[in-house]
Structures are given as structure tokens and as C-alpha cells.
Amino acid sequence: MPSDRDEMPARPTISEVAAEAGVGRATAARTLGGYGYVSPEMRERVLAAADKLGYRANALARSMSTGVSHTLGVILADIGNPFFAGVMRGISDTSRARGFDTIVLSTYEDLDEEIAAVNVLIDKRVDGVIVASTAVGPGEVAHIRAAVDRGVPVVLVDRAVASLDLDAVVIDNRDAAREAVETLIAAGHRRIGFVWGPPAAQVPATRRELLAEASRNLWTDGERLRGYLDALDDARIPFDPDLVMVGRKTEERVTQEVARMLALPDRMTALFCTETEAVTGALRALRAAGLAYPHDVALIGFDDSAWAAVMDPPLTMIEQPVHRLGAKAAEVLLDTIGGAEPRREMHTLRSRLVMRSSVAPPAS
Amino acid sequence: MPSDRDEMPARPTISEVAAEAGVGRATAARTLGGYGYVSPEMRERVLAAADKLGYRANALARSMSTGVSHTLGVILADIGNPFFAGVMRGISDTSRARGFDTIVLSTYEDLDEEIAAVNVLIDKRVDGVIVASTAVGPGEVAHIRAAVDRGVPVVLVDRAVASLDLDAVVIDNRDAAREAVETLIAAGHRRIGFVWGPPAAQVPATRRELLAEASRNLWTDGERLRGYLDALDDARIPFDPDLVMVGRKTEERVTQEVARMLALPDRMTALFCTETEAVTGALRALRAAGLAYPHDVALIGFDDSAWAAVMDPPLTMIEQPVHRLGAKAAEVLLDTIGGAEPRREMHTLRSRLVMRSSVAPPAS
């Protein structure tokens, strides 16, 4: 939870008032910010506690009382993805603690819906927008520029967009992927599959063409692909287009593609999955082929979950700091709304490889 | 997808105009409803197609053009729960097809947040509200009544609230739970654990007290408990408070409680889990005790997911019609916004028990 920035440390914070009043921090923030619903009884308790402690509104609280709507707008690619749900929780917790409500729209990766969502949020007079944008090129960002031009601060989350010079809160996708693939290489693997790559119709024959294709698509996916290639390069393992899945990203296609990779003459012995659905799709393919992890195929996936931990054997997974990702995006946005100059930089948070039991040396 | 209600069947529908124009239905609906962002090129194609087919706005489209905001507000208990994410997708798809945007707020089961969320949505001038309410008693519904009194139609989803005479779209929780427990009984089990029950400090000693406790808490949980007790009653299996978990609902507590149940002298041989976290918590407890399903303990859980299907052995789970649940709630709400009289009834959708491999007879 972000700390209050009082001009004088001796002054009590909203948290201290909340503790004194025996109420939640959000309730205290609402009361002291003069914003939103607080029951009369709660309000009285908060005001009594504030009085007792000698609380005086700090700079942020003052800026809050001059804001228009005390609402942040959030545009996510898909709330159905537990990753985005976790990010949203981080945004929501941080916003609440500072007395802001959040409203969410989901685009399901449709740019037209994202454009409409930005317009809805401007229409609803939000004070700022956090967006996990589906835009990939300079020709697709006019709606975001338009919001910024109208004075609505925008922070990108999860996905940087090359043509947008805005604050972006992301994870170290490239390093995370490289570390995962290095872990597989260190266990002795050289035939390592990658699901999934960019949505090309077929896998480009060369590394260079594949990267060019990736750079025309989602930044996150491209970074994970770059990390995979980095690790292969470092170990002098040649790129093999047969071991990369491209095209539509569905669990069904992953199952088909992994089945195809398993049937190659020079058999794949390890698999790196860049999404949850890539993991479950791969597990289906293994079962259908009568193969078991880690014995027949070693496996590392994105993103960690309660399910991954209870699988038998439990899965080695990359854990993203989902809550922190959202919290940080909200902090950057709220600081900007509070009057700070946007730093327009990439804020990169570290992910973590959670070692469990889905990696073993290749069966000989 | 809901069909259009044209007064004359010969008139083309928005879907037909969309097909003729080669655009998505949402784009056609936006253009013809005179609402939201549509690119100039798309707009022209839609209008040309509408002209060619002789399209005339139907009653709903006309009501749309007179509405205030063409936005639905959705209040969910927790978007981080894949169940609610699926419901949201259903709401969103149906709303879009009718030219409405949706904004979402998540309360994380906090009534104060729900009250604030209703106020935010009224402030944002939504045309109607769908809510999975955390309210359980007549003293907790004033905010919802207030919205209805202000002319904002409200539809409940997932959870009925006894003291609210509103349309509610729910699943057959009681029947679903009964069927699951009957399946365990039919396999030969009589010592069947239940996680989780109402948030009481300790399990009431009698069936009657337990039900009284349940009726002071979430409707959904109470219905699932009633279904469990129904199945026991039908099979003349006495209620044993030692086999019911109550209290705080977290994965960690489930793990502790299942460990406790596994250590009972008259050992539990089967377990019914009413939530995803109850399933993953139970699996952790089994592993920690060195036990395996279905051999040592048979297992049935709520809600089905891609993970449940790739577990080894795959899990027998209750699948809720999550998308349909959301779609139906949106349909009922949009009909009301379009001028239909609310039916103020419970719309009950059927769930499905997906039989896989986590149920076997008790080990003898």
C-alpha cells in the first residue's frame, strides 16, 4: 500500500486515522477526502479520530477534493484471464486506499472495442486511464493520443506500445523467458518447443523474419520470443522453425501444434509455454500422446496459479507480480492526477521462476 | 445471441445488415443506433447496406437512440474469480450485440464497496445495473432499492437476495449440489465432507441450526449446503458437524480443515467442494497426507475449468453455464431498459455435472 506523502512526518496519516477510528483505510480516505459514500456512523468515527490525532489533509487529499470524478478508468484485454484479474485487484486496492473508485472495460483484444472504451471513459469523465492496449503500431494509437491531448492522463500496463511515449508498467518478459529456457538448457535439453509465437500464417524460416513478424504484433509476446531466442543463441542452439507455434492463440491449437512437434523425427524434449492456455493445451497433447512430464517432456509455463501447484507433479512456472503490476500502474497514474509530471518511462517489475517438478533431464 | 424483435418479420435485422456490410454486429448496432465510435469507413458501409436492405430501426434501436448513456453498469463480487470473469463475458457479448457498453466494478465481497459502486454507477448515468450482491439481509439492500427508486433497473445475477423482489438470474445450486453428493453416495460413500459452509465461528451441532446460520449468509452457499443435506437425508445418512467446514473461506483454511477431517477416527472417504479454492485447498491437504484421489478420497468440485480437465486423474466437476448466466442477465436488463415490464422472477439455469475420474468407491 502506498504511503501518504505528508509534508511533515509528524502529522498523522490517513492510515493512522483509520486505525484510531477502527475503520478501513478506504473509509477514512473517503471521509477525509469528502468523497463517496460513507455511512453517518463511520463518518462520525473517522472525524472524531482525525480531530483527536490532529489530522490535516495532505497535498494528495487536497488535490482529491478538487478533482472531477475521483474515478479511474481501466481498459483490459480480457478480465477472464486470471492475470488481468490480478492486475485489476492491484489497481483497485491502491485506488481505493487513495479514495478513488475504478471502472473497468474489457476489449477482448479487439481494437475497435478499445477505441470505444476510451470514448466511454472520457464520456464518463474519469480522472485518468490505465490501459493494457491491444494496439501494436503507430497507426493504431490515435484514440490514446486523443485522450492524452484532452488532458486525461494515461498509463500503460502489461504492454508497452513502441509508438506511445507514456509511462508503462510491465514485467521483465524477455529476461523471464530467457531464464526459463536457460533452465531447460541447463537440464540438458536442446530441442525446445515454443508456444506461442506471433499470429503469422506460417512460421518464418529465419530468426530475423520471425522477429520482424513479432515486432508487428503484441509487445509482450515479442519480448518472450526474444528471450527464447536469446537463450538458444547463448547456448549456440540453432533456431528451428518446426519448434515454434504461430497463428491463432487458442488452447485447441496449442494441443494440435504440440502434437505436431511431438511427432517430429528429431523429437522435442522440452517445451516453453508463454500463457496459461498454452500450458493446459500442452498438457492435453502430452496425455493424448501417452507421454508424461517431466520424464518425456520437460515443461515450464507462464503464469503461476493455485492449480499449477497442485498438479502431480507440480509445475515449474513463471510467477508475475500481478498485484504489484496493477498497484504500481495506479500509483503512477494517481501521482500524475495529483499534479506530478509524468516521467514517460518504462517501469519494469521482476517476475520469478517458481521451481517445482516439471523439469528433468531428457530421457536417453 | 438475442434475436432482434422487429414488428414485422420481413424487415431486415441488424445482424443481416452487418452481414451485408461485412462488419461485426456491434459495429452495425452502433452505427444504426447512432451511438459510440464507428470509423467513417465502417459507418459508410453499414449505412449503404442498411439502405440496400431497406432497414428501419426497430423498437429497441429507437429506444436506444433516446437513452441517456447506452452503458450498463455491472457490480461483481470479485472479477478475479474465473466464474465472474465468465459471467462478465456473457454480459459484455450480449450488451455489445445490442449496442451497449458495459463498465464493471468489483466489490471483493465488501458491502461498503458495493454501496459506493452503486453510487458511482448512478453518478455515471448508466441505463441499468447488474449486480452479484454481497447483501444478505433486508437491512443491507437500501442502496439497491434506492437505485430502483431512481428509475435505474437492476437485475441480480448469481445470487438471489431474499428481501429484493427483482429479476434474478441464477443456477440450480441446490440441485447441482444434491446431484454431486448423490453421485458420491451412489459410489458407496457415507462419510462425505463439505467445504465450505457458512462463515460461522464453529459448526452448529444440529442440521437446523446450520441451516439457520446459512440463511443469514450468501444465498448461493446456503443453497449448496441445502443440496448436500438433501442428499444425505434421502440416503438416511446422519448429519455430522465434524464433516462440515465453516468460517473464513480461504484456500489455506480449506487445507487445514480437510486435514482435520482426514484425521477423524471414522475416516472421511469423499469430499464435496463448493468453490474452486476449496478444490485446490483439498488437493493440497490430500498431498500433504500422502493420500490420492479417487482411491483414498473421492472428490467432486465447483467450478469446471481447463485445469480440472488436465489434472491426473481429471476431476469430476460441476460446470456452471457462466456465459449464459451473464447473457441472460443482460437480456433481462436490456428488455427492461427497452420498455418491457420487469417480471421480478427467478430465472434458473441448469448446471451440469461433468463426469471424469475423481470418483471411485471407498477403499475397503
CSV table of C-alpha atoms in Angstrom, one decimal, chain A residues 13-334:
chain,number,residue,atom,x,y,z
A,13,THR,CA,-1.6,9.7,8.1
A,14,ILE,CA,-5.0,8.5,6.8
A,15,SER,CA,-3.9,5.0,7.9
A,16,GLU,CA,-3.3,6.2,11.4
A,17,VAL,CA,-6.7,7.9,11.5
A,18,ALA,CA,-8.3,4.7,10.1
A,19,ALA,CA,-6.6,2.7,12.8
A,20,GLU,CA,-7.7,5.1,15.6
A,21,ALA,CA,-11.3,5.1,14.3
A,22,GLY,CA,-11.3,1.3,13.8
A,23,VAL,CA,-12.4,1.6,10.2
A,24,GLY,CA,-10.8,0.6,6.9
A,25,ARG,CA,-8.3,2.9,5.2
A,26,ALA,CA,-10.7,3.4,2.2
A,27,THR,CA,-13.5,4.5,4.5
A,28,ALA,CA,-11.1,7.0,6.2
A,29,ALA,CA,-9.9,8.2,2.8
A,30,ARG,CA,-13.4,8.8,1.6
A,31,THR,CA,-14.4,10.7,4.7
A,32,LEU,CA,-11.3,12.9,4.9
A,33,GLY,CA,-11.4,13.4,1.1
A,34,GLY,CA,-15.0,14.5,1.3
A,35,TYR,CA,-15.8,12.0,-1.4
A,36,GLY,CA,-18.1,9.0,-2.0
A,37,TYR,CA,-20.4,7.1,0.3
A,38,VAL,CA,-19.6,6.7,4.0
A,39,SER,CA,-22.3,5.8,6.5
A,40,PRO,CA,-23.1,8.5,9.0
A,41,GLU,CA,-21.8,6.4,11.9
A,42,MET,CA,-18.5,5.7,10.2
A,43,ARG,CA,-18.1,9.3,9.1
A,44,GLU,CA,-18.5,10.4,12.7
A,45,ARG,CA,-15.9,7.9,14.0
A,46,VAL,CA,-13.4,9.0,11.4
A,47,LEU,CA,-13.9,12.7,12.0
A,48,ALA,CA,-13.6,12.1,15.8
A,49,ALA,CA,-10.4,10.2,15.3
A,50,ALA,CA,-9.0,12.8,12.9
A,51,ASP,CA,-9.8,15.5,15.4
A,52,LYS,CA,-8.1,13.6,18.2
A,53,LEU,CA,-4.9,13.0,16.2
A,54,GLY,CA,-4.8,16.5,14.8
A,55,TYR,CA,-5.1,15.2,11.2
A,56,ARG,CA,-4.9,17.7,8.4
A,57,ALA,CA,-5.5,16.9,4.8
A,58,ASN,CA,-2.2,16.4,2.9
A,59,ALA,CA,-1.4,17.5,-0.6
A,60,LEU,CA,-3.0,14.5,-2.2
A,61,ALA,CA,-6.2,14.7,-0.2
A,62,ARG,CA,-6.4,18.4,-1.2
A,63,SER,CA,-6.0,17.6,-4.8
A,64,MET,CA,-8.7,14.9,-4.4
A,65,SER,CA,-11.2,17.4,-3.3
A,66,THR,CA,-10.6,19.5,-6.4
A,67,GLY,CA,-10.8,16.5,-8.9
A,68,VAL,CA,-13.7,16.0,-11.1
A,69,SER,CA,-14.9,12.4,-10.6
A,70,HIS,CA,-12.5,10.5,-8.3
A,71,THR,CA,-12.8,7.6,-10.7
A,72,LEU,CA,-10.1,5.8,-12.7
A,73,GLY,CA,-11.0,4.0,-15.9
A,74,VAL,CA,-9.3,0.7,-16.7
A,75,ILE,CA,-9.2,-0.9,-20.1
A,76,LEU,CA,-8.0,-4.5,-20.0
A,77,ALA,CA,-7.7,-7.0,-22.9
A,78,ASP,CA,-9.6,-9.7,-21.1
A,79,ILE,CA,-10.8,-9.8,-17.5
A,80,GLY,CA,-11.4,-13.5,-18.0
A,81,ASN,CA,-7.7,-14.0,-17.9
A,82,PRO,CA,-6.6,-14.5,-14.2
A,83,PHE,CA,-3.5,-12.4,-15.0
A,84,PHE,CA,-5.6,-9.4,-15.7
A,85,ALA,CA,-7.9,-10.1,-12.8
A,86,GLY,CA,-4.9,-10.0,-10.5
A,87,VAL,CA,-3.7,-6.8,-12.1
A,88,MET,CA,-7.1,-5.3,-11.6
A,89,ARG,CA,-7.1,-6.2,-7.9
A,90,GLY,CA,-3.8,-4.3,-7.5
A,91,ILE,CA,-5.2,-1.3,-9.3
A,92,SER,CA,-8.4,-1.4,-7.3
A,93,ASP,CA,-6.7,-1.8,-3.9
A,94,THR,CA,-4.4,1.1,-4.5
A,95,SER,CA,-7.1,3.4,-5.9
A,96,ARG,CA,-9.4,2.7,-3.0
A,97,ALA,CA,-6.7,3.4,-0.4
A,98,ARG,CA,-6.4,6.8,-2.1
A,99,GLY,CA,-10.2,7.3,-2.3
A,100,PHE,CA,-10.7,6.6,-6.0
A,101,ASP,CA,-13.2,4.2,-7.5
A,102,THR,CA,-12.3,2.2,-10.6
A,103,ILE,CA,-14.4,1.3,-13.5
A,104,VAL,CA,-13.3,-1.4,-15.9
A,105,LEU,CA,-13.9,-2.2,-19.6
A,106,SER,CA,-12.7,-5.3,-21.3
A,107,THR,CA,-11.8,-5.3,-25.0
A,108,TYR,CA,-11.3,-9.0,-25.6
A,109,GLU,CA,-8.3,-7.9,-27.8
A,110,ASP,CA,-10.5,-6.0,-30.3
A,111,LEU,CA,-9.1,-2.6,-31.2
A,112,ASP,CA,-12.5,-1.3,-32.2
A,113,GLU,CA,-13.7,-2.1,-28.7
A,114,GLU,CA,-10.7,-0.4,-27.2
A,115,ILE,CA,-11.4,2.8,-29.1
A,116,ALA,CA,-15.0,2.7,-28.0
A,117,ALA,CA,-13.8,2.0,-24.4
A,118,VAL,CA,-11.6,5.1,-24.4
A,119,ASN,CA,-14.6,7.2,-25.6
A,120,VAL,CA,-16.8,5.8,-22.9
A,121,LEU,CA,-14.3,6.6,-20.2
A,122,ILE,CA,-13.9,10.2,-21.5
A,123,ASP,CA,-17.7,10.5,-21.6
A,124,LYS,CA,-17.8,9.2,-18.0
A,125,ARG,CA,-15.3,11.9,-17.0
A,126,VAL,CA,-12.7,9.6,-15.4
A,127,ASP,CA,-9.7,11.4,-14.0
A,128,GLY,CA,-7.2,9.0,-15.7
A,129,VAL,CA,-7.0,5.8,-17.7
A,130,ILE,CA,-4.9,2.6,-17.3
A,131,VAL,CA,-4.8,0.5,-20.4
A,132,ALA,CA,-3.5,-2.9,-21.4
A,133,SER,CA,-3.6,-1.9,-25.1
A,134,THR,CA,-4.2,-4.2,-28.0
A,135,ALA,CA,-2.7,-1.6,-30.3
A,136,VAL,CA,0.6,-2.6,-31.9
A,137,GLY,CA,1.6,0.0,-34.4
A,138,PRO,CA,1.7,3.8,-34.8
A,139,GLY,CA,-1.5,3.7,-36.9
A,140,GLU,CA,-3.4,2.2,-34.0
A,141,VAL,CA,-2.9,4.6,-31.2
A,142,ALA,CA,-4.8,7.7,-32.2
A,143,HIS,CA,-7.5,7.1,-29.6
A,144,ILE,CA,-4.9,7.0,-26.8
A,145,ARG,CA,-3.2,10.2,-28.1
A,146,ALA,CA,-6.6,11.9,-28.2
A,147,ALA,CA,-7.3,11.1,-24.6
A,148,VAL,CA,-3.9,12.5,-23.5
A,149,ASP,CA,-4.5,15.6,-25.7
A,150,ARG,CA,-7.8,16.2,-23.9
A,151,GLY,CA,-5.9,16.2,-20.6
A,152,VAL,CA,-6.7,12.7,-19.4
A,153,PRO,CA,-3.5,11.1,-18.1
A,154,VAL,CA,-2.9,7.6,-19.5
A,155,VAL,CA,-0.7,4.8,-18.1
A,156,LEU,CA,0.0,1.6,-20.0
A,157,VAL,CA,0.1,-1.6,-18.1
A,158,ASP,CA,1.4,-5.1,-19.0
A,159,ARG,CA,2.1,-4.0,-22.6
A,160,ALA,CA,4.4,-1.2,-23.8
A,161,VAL,CA,3.4,0.3,-27.2
A,162,ALA,CA,6.5,1.4,-29.1
A,163,SER,CA,4.9,4.5,-30.7
A,164,LEU,CA,3.5,5.8,-27.4
A,165,ASP,CA,5.7,7.9,-25.2
A,166,LEU,CA,3.8,7.2,-21.9
A,167,ASP,CA,4.5,5.7,-18.6
A,168,ALA,CA,4.3,1.9,-18.9
A,169,VAL,CA,4.3,-0.6,-16.1
A,170,VAL,CA,5.4,-4.0,-17.3
A,171,ILE,CA,7.4,-7.1,-16.3
A,172,ASP,CA,10.8,-8.3,-17.5
A,173,ASN,CA,9.2,-10.5,-20.1
A,174,ARG,CA,12.4,-11.1,-22.1
A,175,ASP,CA,14.6,-11.9,-19.1
A,176,ALA,CA,11.8,-14.1,-17.6
A,177,ALA,CA,11.6,-16.2,-20.9
A,178,ARG,CA,15.4,-16.4,-21.2
A,179,GLU,CA,15.7,-17.6,-17.6
A,180,ALA,CA,13.1,-20.3,-18.2
A,181,VAL,CA,14.7,-21.5,-21.4
A,182,GLU,CA,18.2,-21.4,-19.9
A,183,THR,CA,16.8,-23.6,-17.1
A,184,LEU,CA,15.7,-26.2,-19.7
A,185,ILE,CA,19.0,-25.9,-21.5
A,186,ALA,CA,20.9,-26.4,-18.2
A,187,ALA,CA,18.9,-29.6,-17.6
A,188,GLY,CA,20.4,-30.9,-20.9
A,189,HIS,CA,17.7,-30.0,-23.4
A,190,ARG,CA,18.4,-28.8,-26.9
A,191,ARG,CA,15.1,-29.5,-28.7
A,192,ILE,CA,12.9,-26.9,-27.0
A,193,GLY,CA,9.4,-26.1,-28.3
A,194,PHE,CA,7.9,-22.6,-28.0
A,195,VAL,CA,4.2,-22.0,-27.8
A,196,TRP,CA,3.1,-19.4,-28.7
A,197,GLY,CA,4.7,-17.1,-31.2
A,198,PRO,CA,3.2,-14.2,-33.3
A,199,PRO,CA,0.0,-14.8,-35.2
A,200,ALA,CA,1.7,-15.3,-38.6
A,201,ALA,CA,0.0,-17.7,-41.0
A,202,GLN,CA,3.2,-19.9,-41.0
A,203,VAL,CA,6.5,-19.8,-39.2
A,204,PRO,CA,9.1,-17.7,-40.9
A,205,ALA,CA,12.0,-19.7,-42.0
A,206,THR,CA,14.6,-17.4,-40.4
A,207,ARG,CA,15.1,-16.0,-37.0
A,208,ARG,CA,15.2,-12.5,-38.4
A,209,GLU,CA,11.9,-12.8,-40.2
A,210,LEU,CA,10.3,-14.3,-37.1
A,211,LEU,CA,11.5,-11.3,-35.1
A,212,ALA,CA,10.2,-8.9,-37.7
A,213,GLU,CA,6.8,-10.6,-37.6
A,214,ALA,CA,6.9,-10.4,-33.8
A,215,SER,CA,7.6,-6.7,-33.8
A,216,ARG,CA,4.4,-6.1,-35.8
A,217,ASN,CA,2.4,-7.8,-33.0
A,218,LEU,CA,1.9,-7.6,-29.2
A,219,TRP,CA,5.0,-6.3,-27.4
A,220,THR,CA,4.6,-8.9,-24.6
A,221,ASP,CA,4.6,-11.9,-26.9
A,222,GLY,CA,7.5,-10.5,-28.9
A,223,GLU,CA,9.6,-10.0,-25.7
A,224,ARG,CA,9.0,-13.6,-24.6
A,225,LEU,CA,10.0,-14.8,-28.1
A,226,ARG,CA,13.2,-12.7,-27.9
A,227,GLY,CA,14.0,-14.2,-24.5
A,228,TYR,CA,13.6,-17.7,-26.0
A,229,LEU,CA,15.9,-16.9,-28.9
A,230,ASP,CA,18.4,-15.2,-26.6
A,231,ALA,CA,18.8,-18.4,-24.6
A,232,LEU,CA,19.2,-20.5,-27.7
A,233,ASP,CA,21.8,-18.1,-29.1
A,234,ASP,CA,23.8,-18.1,-25.9
A,235,ALA,CA,23.9,-21.9,-26.0
A,236,ARG,CA,24.6,-22.0,-29.8
A,237,ILE,CA,21.4,-24.0,-30.4
A,238,PRO,CA,20.2,-23.3,-33.9
A,239,PHE,CA,16.7,-21.9,-34.3
A,240,ASP,CA,14.3,-24.5,-35.8
A,241,PRO,CA,11.0,-23.1,-37.2
A,242,ASP,CA,9.4,-26.5,-36.6
A,243,LEU,CA,9.6,-25.9,-32.9
A,244,VAL,CA,7.6,-22.6,-32.9
A,245,MET,CA,3.9,-22.3,-32.9
A,246,VAL,CA,2.4,-19.3,-34.7
A,247,GLY,CA,-1.1,-18.4,-35.7
A,248,ARG,CA,-4.3,-18.2,-33.7
A,249,LYS,CA,-3.8,-18.5,-29.9
A,250,THR,CA,-6.3,-21.0,-28.5
A,251,GLU,CA,-5.9,-24.0,-26.3
A,252,GLU,CA,-7.1,-26.2,-29.1
A,253,ARG,CA,-4.4,-25.0,-31.5
A,254,VAL,CA,-1.8,-25.5,-28.8
A,255,THR,CA,-2.8,-29.1,-28.4
A,256,GLN,CA,-2.6,-29.6,-32.2
A,257,GLU,CA,0.7,-27.9,-32.5
A,258,VAL,CA,2.3,-29.6,-29.6
A,259,ALA,CA,1.1,-33.0,-31.0
A,260,ARG,CA,2.8,-32.0,-34.3
A,261,MET,CA,6.0,-31.1,-32.5
A,262,LEU,CA,6.0,-34.4,-30.6
A,263,ALA,CA,5.7,-36.3,-33.9
A,264,LEU,CA,8.9,-34.7,-35.4
A,265,PRO,CA,11.6,-37.2,-36.2
A,266,ASP,CA,14.2,-35.3,-34.1
A,267,ARG,CA,11.9,-35.3,-31.1
A,268,MET,CA,11.3,-32.3,-28.9
A,269,THR,CA,12.3,-33.0,-25.3
A,270,ALA,CA,11.2,-29.7,-23.6
A,271,LEU,CA,8.5,-27.1,-24.0
A,272,PHE,CA,8.3,-23.4,-23.0
A,273,CYS,CA,4.7,-22.1,-22.8
A,274,THR,CA,4.1,-18.4,-22.7
A,275,GLU,CA,0.5,-18.4,-21.5
A,276,THR,CA,-1.8,-20.4,-19.2
A,277,GLU,CA,-3.8,-21.7,-22.1
A,278,ALA,CA,-0.6,-22.8,-23.8
A,279,VAL,CA,0.2,-24.9,-20.6
A,280,THR,CA,-3.2,-26.6,-20.4
A,281,GLY,CA,-3.2,-27.2,-24.2
A,282,ALA,CA,0.3,-28.7,-24.0
A,283,LEU,CA,-0.8,-31.0,-21.1
A,284,ARG,CA,-3.7,-32.2,-23.2
A,285,ALA,CA,-1.3,-33.1,-26.1
A,286,LEU,CA,1.0,-34.9,-23.8
A,287,ARG,CA,-1.8,-37.0,-22.3
A,288,ALA,CA,-3.2,-37.8,-25.8
A,289,ALA,CA,0.3,-39.0,-26.9
A,290,GLY,CA,0.6,-41.1,-23.8
A,291,LEU,CA,3.6,-39.1,-22.6
A,292,ALA,CA,4.3,-37.8,-19.1
A,293,TYR,CA,6.2,-34.7,-17.8
A,294,PRO,CA,8.9,-34.3,-16.8
A,295,HIS,CA,10.1,-37.7,-18.0
A,296,ASP,CA,9.2,-37.5,-21.7
A,297,VAL,CA,9.0,-33.7,-22.0
A,298,ALA,CA,10.2,-31.0,-19.5
A,299,LEU,CA,7.8,-28.1,-19.1
A,300,ILE,CA,7.9,-24.5,-18.0
A,301,GLY,CA,5.0,-22.1,-18.3
A,302,PHE,CA,3.5,-18.7,-17.7
A,303,ASP,CA,1.6,-17.8,-15.3
A,304,ASP,CA,1.7,-19.4,-11.9
A,305,SER,CA,-1.6,-20.3,-10.2
A,306,ALA,CA,-3.1,-22.4,-7.4
A,307,TRP,CA,-3.7,-25.2,-10.0
A,308,ALA,CA,-0.1,-25.3,-11.2
A,309,ALA,CA,0.9,-26.0,-7.6
A,310,VAL,CA,-1.5,-28.9,-7.1
A,311,MET,CA,-0.7,-30.7,-10.4
A,312,ASP,CA,1.0,-34.0,-10.0
A,313,PRO,CA,3.9,-33.4,-10.4
A,314,PRO,CA,3.6,-29.7,-9.6
A,315,LEU,CA,4.6,-27.4,-12.5
A,316,THR,CA,7.6,-25.1,-12.7
A,317,MET,CA,6.1,-21.7,-13.6
A,318,ILE,CA,6.9,-18.1,-14.1
A,319,GLU,CA,5.1,-16.0,-11.5
A,320,GLN,CA,4.2,-12.5,-12.5
A,321,PRO,CA,3.8,-9.9,-9.7
A,322,VAL,CA,0.3,-9.3,-10.9
A,323,HIS,CA,-1.0,-7.3,-7.9
A,324,ARG,CA,2.1,-5.1,-7.8
A,325,LEU,CA,1.8,-4.5,-11.5
A,326,GLY,CA,-1.6,-3.1,-11.0
A,327,ALA,CA,-0.7,-1.2,-7.8
A,328,LYS,CA,2.3,0.4,-9.5
A,329,ALA,CA,0.2,1.5,-12.5
A,330,ALA,CA,-2.3,3.0,-10.2
A,331,GLU,CA,0.4,4.8,-8.2
A,332,VAL,CA,1.9,6.3,-11.3
A,333,LEU,CA,-1.5,7.4,-12.6
A,334,LEU,CA,-2.6,8.8,-9.2
